[in-house]
JSON list of C-alpha atoms in Angstrom, two decimals:
[
{"chain": "Y", "resi": 5, "resn": "UNK", "atom": "CA", "xyz": [106.75, 122.48, 203.70]},
{"chain": "Y", "resi": 6, "resn": "UNK", "atom": "CA", "xyz": [105.75, 125.88, 202.01]},
{"chain": "Y", "resi": 7, "resn": "UNK", "atom": "CA", "xyz": [108.23, 125.29, 199.35]},
{"chain": "Y", "resi": 8, "resn": "UNK", "atom": "CA", "xyz": [106.88, 122.03, 198.06]},
{"chain": "Y", "resi": 9, "resn": "UNK", "atom": "CA", "xyz": [102.88, 123.06, 198.32]},
{"chain": "Y", "resi": 10, "resn": "UNK", "atom": "CA", "xyz": [103.90, 126.02, 196.56]},
{"chain": "Y", "resi": 11, "resn": "UNK", "atom": "CA", "xyz": [105.77, 123.67, 194.27]},
{"chain": "Y", "resi": 12, "resn": "UNK", "atom": "CA", "xyz": [102.45, 121.27, 193.49]},
{"chain": "Y", "resi": 13, "resn": "UNK", "atom": "CA", "xyz": [100.32, 124.62, 193.38]},
{"chain": "Y", "resi": 14, "resn": "UNK", "atom": "CA", "xyz": [102.86, 126.38, 190.60]},
{"chain": "Y", "resi": 15, "resn": "UNK", "atom": "CA", "xyz": [102.65, 122.92, 188.85]},
{"chain": "Y", "resi": 16, "resn": "UNK", "atom": "CA", "xyz": [99.11, 122.18, 188.27]},
{"chain": "Y", "resi": 17, "resn": "UNK", "atom": "CA", "xyz": [98.51, 125.95, 187.51]},
{"chain": "Y", "resi": 18, "resn": "UNK", "atom": "CA", "xyz": [101.20, 125.49, 185.00]},
{"chain": "Y", "resi": 19, "resn": "UNK", "atom": "CA", "xyz": [99.45, 122.24, 184.07]},
{"chain": "Y", "resi": 20, "resn": "UNK", "atom": "CA", "xyz": [96.15, 123.58, 183.38]},
{"chain": "Y", "resi": 21, "resn": "UNK", "atom": "CA", "xyz": [97.26, 126.66, 181.76]},
{"chain": "Y", "resi": 22, "resn": "UNK", "atom": "CA", "xyz": [99.46, 124.22, 178.99]},
{"chain": "Y", "resi": 23, "resn": "UNK", "atom": "CA", "xyz": [96.50, 121.80, 178.34]},
{"chain": "Y", "resi": 24, "resn": "UNK", "atom": "CA", "xyz": [94.53, 125.31, 177.78]},
{"chain": "Y", "resi": 25, "resn": "UNK", "atom": "CA", "xyz": [97.26, 126.23, 175.32]},
{"chain": "Y", "resi": 26, "resn": "UNK", "atom": "CA", "xyz": [97.44, 123.38, 173.62]},
{"chain": "Y", "resi": 27, "resn": "UNK", "atom": "CA", "xyz": [93.42, 122.61, 173.36]},
{"chain": "Y", "resi": 28, "resn": "UNK", "atom": "CA", "xyz": [91.71, 126.07, 173.29]},
{"chain": "Y", "resi": 29, "resn": "UNK", "atom": "CA", "xyz": [94.43, 128.28, 171.90]},
{"chain": "Y", "resi": 30, "resn": "UNK", "atom": "CA", "xyz": [92.43, 131.01, 170.35]},
{"chain": "Y", "resi": 31, "resn": "UNK", "atom": "CA", "xyz": [92.39, 133.36, 173.63]},
{"chain": "Y", "resi": 32, "resn": "UNK", "atom": "CA", "xyz": [96.44, 132.77, 173.39]},
{"chain": "Y", "resi": 33, "resn": "UNK", "atom": "CA", "xyz": [96.23, 133.99, 169.47]},
{"chain": "Y", "resi": 34, "resn": "UNK", "atom": "CA", "xyz": [94.36, 136.73, 169.91]},
{"chain": "Y", "resi": 35, "resn": "UNK", "atom": "CA", "xyz": [97.08, 138.35, 172.38]},
{"chain": "Y", "resi": 36, "resn": "UNK", "atom": "CA", "xyz": [99.93, 137.00, 170.41]},
{"chain": "Y", "resi": 37, "resn": "UNK", "atom": "CA", "xyz": [102.05, 140.20, 169.49]},
{"chain": "Y", "resi": 38, "resn": "UNK", "atom": "CA", "xyz": [102.12, 140.38, 166.00]},
{"chain": "Y", "resi": 39, "resn": "UNK", "atom": "CA", "xyz": [105.38, 140.10, 165.54]},
{"chain": "Y", "resi": 40, "resn": "UNK", "atom": "CA", "xyz": [105.60, 136.44, 166.35]},
{"chain": "Y", "resi": 41, "resn": "UNK", "atom": "CA", "xyz": [106.30, 134.44, 163.54]},
{"chain": "Y", "resi": 42, "resn": "UNK", "atom": "CA", "xyz": [103.55, 131.10, 163.39]},
{"chain": "Y", "resi": 43, "resn": "UNK", "atom": "CA", "xyz": [101.51, 132.17, 166.34]},
{"chain": "Y", "resi": 44, "resn": "UNK", "atom": "CA", "xyz": [99.61, 129.36, 166.44]},
{"chain": "Y", "resi": 45, "resn": "UNK", "atom": "CA", "xyz": [102.67, 126.57, 166.47]},
{"chain": "Y", "resi": 46, "resn": "UNK", "atom": "CA", "xyz": [104.44, 129.03, 169.11]},
{"chain": "Y", "resi": 47, "resn": "UNK", "atom": "CA", "xyz": [100.84, 128.84, 171.29]},
{"chain": "Y", "resi": 48, "resn": "UNK", "atom": "CA", "xyz": [100.99, 124.60, 171.07]},
{"chain": "Y", "resi": 49, "resn": "UNK", "atom": "CA", "xyz": [104.69, 124.49, 172.07]},
{"chain": "Y", "resi": 50, "resn": "UNK", "atom": "CA", "xyz": [104.45, 127.25, 174.69]},
{"chain": "Y", "resi": 51, "resn": "UNK", "atom": "CA", "xyz": [101.68, 124.70, 175.76]},
{"chain": "Y", "resi": 52, "resn": "UNK", "atom": "CA", "xyz": [103.69, 122.18, 175.71]},
{"chain": "Y", "resi": 53, "resn": "UNK", "atom": "CA", "xyz": [106.63, 123.44, 177.63]},
{"chain": "Y", "resi": 54, "resn": "UNK", "atom": "CA", "xyz": [104.40, 124.50, 180.46]},
{"chain": "Y", "resi": 55, "resn": "UNK", "atom": "CA", "xyz": [103.56, 120.74, 180.75]},
{"chain": "Y", "resi": 56, "resn": "UNK", "atom": "CA", "xyz": [106.79, 119.36, 181.10]},
{"chain": "Y", "resi": 57, "resn": "UNK", "atom": "CA", "xyz": [107.78, 122.23, 183.52]},
{"chain": "Y", "resi": 58, "resn": "UNK", "atom": "CA", "xyz": [105.28, 120.96, 185.25]},
{"chain": "Y", "resi": 59, "resn": "UNK", "atom": "CA", "xyz": [106.03, 117.84, 185.07]},
{"chain": "Y", "resi": 60, "resn": "UNK", "atom": "CA", "xyz": [109.25, 118.27, 185.92]},
{"chain": "Y", "resi": 61, "resn": "UNK", "atom": "CA", "xyz": [108.84, 120.32, 188.99]},
{"chain": "Y", "resi": 62, "resn": "UNK", "atom": "CA", "xyz": [106.99, 117.10, 190.17]},
{"chain": "Y", "resi": 63, "resn": "UNK", "atom": "CA", "xyz": [109.47, 114.50, 189.33]},
{"chain": "Y", "resi": 64, "resn": "UNK", "atom": "CA", "xyz": [110.30, 112.41, 192.42]},
{"chain": "Y", "resi": 65, "resn": "UNK", "atom": "CA", "xyz": [114.40, 111.67, 191.32]},
{"chain": "Y", "resi": 66, "resn": "UNK", "atom": "CA", "xyz": [116.52, 114.13, 192.63]},
{"chain": "Y", "resi": 67, "resn": "UNK", "atom": "CA", "xyz": [117.12, 117.93, 192.40]},
{"chain": "Y", "resi": 68, "resn": "UNK", "atom": "CA", "xyz": [118.55, 118.71, 188.96]},
{"chain": "Y", "resi": 69, "resn": "UNK", "atom": "CA", "xyz": [115.64, 117.55, 186.76]},
{"chain": "Y", "resi": 70, "resn": "UNK", "atom": "CA", "xyz": [113.63, 120.13, 189.50]},
{"chain": "Y", "resi": 71, "resn": "UNK", "atom": "CA", "xyz": [116.14, 122.77, 189.03]},
{"chain": "Y", "resi": 72, "resn": "UNK", "atom": "CA", "xyz": [116.09, 122.56, 185.05]},
{"chain": "Y", "resi": 73, "resn": "UNK", "atom": "CA", "xyz": [112.49, 122.99, 185.22]},
{"chain": "Y", "resi": 74, "resn": "UNK", "atom": "CA", "xyz": [112.06, 125.92, 187.62]},
{"chain": "Y", "resi": 75, "resn": "UNK", "atom": "CA", "xyz": [115.01, 127.44, 185.81]},
{"chain": "Y", "resi": 76, "resn": "UNK", "atom": "CA", "xyz": [113.07, 126.81, 182.46]},
{"chain": "Y", "resi": 77, "resn": "UNK", "atom": "CA", "xyz": [109.53, 127.98, 183.54]},
{"chain": "Y", "resi": 78, "resn": "UNK", "atom": "CA", "xyz": [111.21, 131.05, 184.88]},
{"chain": "Y", "resi": 79, "resn": "UNK", "atom": "CA", "xyz": [112.32, 131.73, 181.60]},
{"chain": "Y", "resi": 80, "resn": "UNK", "atom": "CA", "xyz": [108.98, 130.89, 180.07]},
{"chain": "Y", "resi": 81, "resn": "UNK", "atom": "CA", "xyz": [106.84, 133.61, 181.80]},
{"chain": "Y", "resi": 82, "resn": "UNK", "atom": "CA", "xyz": [109.97, 135.99, 181.08]},
{"chain": "Y", "resi": 83, "resn": "UNK", "atom": "CA", "xyz": [109.70, 135.39, 177.34]},
{"chain": "Y", "resi": 84, "resn": "UNK", "atom": "CA", "xyz": [105.65, 135.02, 177.69]},
{"chain": "Y", "resi": 85, "resn": "UNK", "atom": "CA", "xyz": [105.77, 138.86, 179.43]},
{"chain": "Y", "resi": 86, "resn": "UNK", "atom": "CA", "xyz": [105.38, 140.53, 175.36]},
{"chain": "Y", "resi": 87, "resn": "UNK", "atom": "CA", "xyz": [101.96, 138.77, 175.08]},
{"chain": "Y", "resi": 88, "resn": "UNK", "atom": "CA", "xyz": [101.07, 139.94, 178.80]},
{"chain": "Y", "resi": 89, "resn": "UNK", "atom": "CA", "xyz": [101.66, 143.24, 177.74]},
{"chain": "Y", "resi": 90, "resn": "UNK", "atom": "CA", "xyz": [100.49, 143.62, 174.44]},
{"chain": "Y", "resi": 91, "resn": "UNK", "atom": "CA", "xyz": [97.05, 141.88, 175.73]},
{"chain": "Y", "resi": 92, "resn": "UNK", "atom": "CA", "xyz": [97.58, 145.09, 178.30]},
{"chain": "Y", "resi": 93, "resn": "UNK", "atom": "CA", "xyz": [97.87, 147.51, 175.57]},
{"chain": "Y", "resi": 94, "resn": "UNK", "atom": "CA", "xyz": [94.94, 145.71, 173.43]},
{"chain": "Y", "resi": 95, "resn": "UNK", "atom": "CA", "xyz": [92.57, 145.95, 175.72]},
{"chain": "Y", "resi": 96, "resn": "UNK", "atom": "CA", "xyz": [93.61, 149.62, 176.94]},
{"chain": "Y", "resi": 97, "resn": "UNK", "atom": "CA", "xyz": [92.97, 150.60, 173.45]},
{"chain": "Y", "resi": 98, "resn": "UNK", "atom": "CA", "xyz": [89.35, 149.87, 173.38]},
{"chain": "Y", "resi": 99, "resn": "UNK", "atom": "CA", "xyz": [86.73, 151.47, 174.26]},
{"chain": "Y", "resi": 100, "resn": "UNK", "atom": "CA", "xyz": [85.47, 149.47, 176.81]},
{"chain": "Y", "resi": 101, "resn": "UNK", "atom": "CA", "xyz": [88.93, 148.45, 177.90]},
{"chain": "Y", "resi": 102, "resn": "UNK", "atom": "CA", "xyz": [88.39, 145.16, 178.08]},
{"chain": "Y", "resi": 103, "resn": "UNK", "atom": "CA", "xyz": [89.33, 143.19, 181.00]},
{"chain": "Y", "resi": 104, "resn": "UNK", "atom": "CA", "xyz": [90.24, 146.87, 182.55]},
{"chain": "Y", "resi": 105, "resn": "UNK", "atom": "CA", "xyz": [93.13, 148.02, 185.15]},
{"chain": "Y", "resi": 106, "resn": "UNK", "atom": "CA", "xyz": [92.05, 145.52, 187.48]},
{"chain": "Y", "resi": 107, "resn": "UNK", "atom": "CA", "xyz": [92.96, 142.51, 185.87]},
{"chain": "Y", "resi": 108, "resn": "UNK", "atom": "CA", "xyz": [95.65, 143.81, 184.02]},
{"chain": "Y", "resi": 109, "resn": "UNK", "atom": "CA", "xyz": [97.68, 145.96, 186.74]},
{"chain": "Y", "resi": 110, "resn": "UNK", "atom": "CA", "xyz": [97.60, 142.56, 189.07]},
{"chain": "Y", "resi": 111, "resn": "UNK", "atom": "CA", "xyz": [98.92, 140.34, 186.26]},
{"chain": "Y", "resi": 112, "resn": "UNK", "atom": "CA", "xyz": [101.72, 142.55, 185.26]},
{"chain": "Y", "resi": 113, "resn": "UNK", "atom": "CA", "xyz": [102.88, 142.11, 189.33]},
{"chain": "Y", "resi": 114, "resn": "UNK", "atom": "CA", "xyz": [102.24, 138.72, 189.44]},
{"chain": "Y", "resi": 115, "resn": "UNK", "atom": "CA", "xyz": [104.77, 138.50, 185.68]},
{"chain": "Y", "resi": 116, "resn": "UNK", "atom": "CA", "xyz": [108.09, 139.17, 187.92]},
{"chain": "Y", "resi": 117, "resn": "UNK", "atom": "CA", "xyz": [106.66, 136.72, 191.20]},
{"chain": "Y", "resi": 118, "resn": "UNK", "atom": "CA", "xyz": [105.76, 133.65, 188.94]},
{"chain": "Y", "resi": 119, "resn": "UNK", "atom": "CA", "xyz": [109.50, 133.90, 187.30]},
{"chain": "Y", "resi": 120, "resn": "UNK", "atom": "CA", "xyz": [110.63, 134.03, 191.24]},
{"chain": "Y", "resi": 121, "resn": "UNK", "atom": "CA", "xyz": [108.19, 131.51, 192.57]},
{"chain": "Y", "resi": 122, "resn": "UNK", "atom": "CA", "xyz": [109.62, 129.08, 189.48]},
{"chain": "Y", "resi": 123, "resn": "UNK", "atom": "CA", "xyz": [113.27, 129.45, 190.91]},
{"chain": "Y", "resi": 124, "resn": "UNK", "atom": "CA", "xyz": [112.15, 129.59, 194.59]},
{"chain": "Y", "resi": 125, "resn": "UNK", "atom": "CA", "xyz": [110.02, 126.31, 193.93]},
{"chain": "Y", "resi": 126, "resn": "UNK", "atom": "CA", "xyz": [112.75, 124.49, 191.74]},
{"chain": "Y", "resi": 127, "resn": "UNK", "atom": "CA", "xyz": [114.96, 124.86, 194.88]},
{"chain": "Y", "resi": 128, "resn": "UNK", "atom": "CA", "xyz": [117.33, 127.45, 192.22]},
{"chain": "Y", "resi": 129, "resn": "UNK", "atom": "CA", "xyz": [117.33, 130.20, 194.84]},
{"chain": "Y", "resi": 130, "resn": "UNK", "atom": "CA", "xyz": [116.42, 130.71, 198.03]},
{"chain": "Y", "resi": 131, "resn": "UNK", "atom": "CA", "xyz": [115.72, 134.07, 198.22]},
{"chain": "Y", "resi": 132, "resn": "UNK", "atom": "CA", "xyz": [114.38, 136.13, 200.73]},
{"chain": "Y", "resi": 133, "resn": "UNK", "atom": "CA", "xyz": [114.60, 132.95, 203.09]},
{"chain": "Y", "resi": 134, "resn": "UNK", "atom": "CA", "xyz": [118.16, 132.04, 202.79]},
{"chain": "Y", "resi": 135, "resn": "UNK", "atom": "CA", "xyz": [120.04, 128.67, 203.36]},
{"chain": "Y", "resi": 136, "resn": "UNK", "atom": "CA", "xyz": [117.91, 126.39, 205.77]},
{"chain": "Y", "resi": 137, "resn": "UNK", "atom": "CA", "xyz": [120.81, 125.25, 208.18]},
{"chain": "Y", "resi": 138, "resn": "UNK", "atom": "CA", "xyz": [120.85, 121.98, 207.28]},
{"chain": "Y", "resi": 139, "resn": "UNK", "atom": "CA", "xyz": [121.93, 122.91, 203.99]},
{"chain": "Y", "resi": 140, "resn": "UNK", "atom": "CA", "xyz": [124.18, 125.67, 205.40]},
{"chain": "Y", "resi": 141, "resn": "UNK", "atom": "CA", "xyz": [126.65, 122.23, 206.75]}
]
C-alpha cells in the first residue's frame, strides 16, 4: 500500500513538473548550464519526459511499463542533477544568495532519494525493504 501511495504521489509531482517545464520554461531555462545545446528544446523535451514517465507509472497494464517508467524517471533525475548543481552555484554566487542554503542543501540531498524512489515505486528494486514473501515464492 505504501508503494502504491508513493507511486501516485511521485507521478503527480512529475506530471506537475512536466506541465511547468512545457508551459512556463523561463525558470528552468535560467538554471540550465551554458554547455547544454538548444536549451529551450531540452527544457520542453524534459517536461515531456516527465509527463511520459508519470503516465507510465500510473498505467494499469502490467508491471513492465511501470518498471520502464521507473528506470526512465531515475535516469532523468540523474541527468538533470547538473542543472540543480548549476542553480545552487549560481545562487551562492549572488550577493543575496538567491534561494539560499535552506533550499539548496535539502534539494541536493533529495535528488538521490528521487532516483531511489522512482526505482522503488516502479518495482525495479525493493531495497531496503527486501522482497515481499509473496514475491519470494
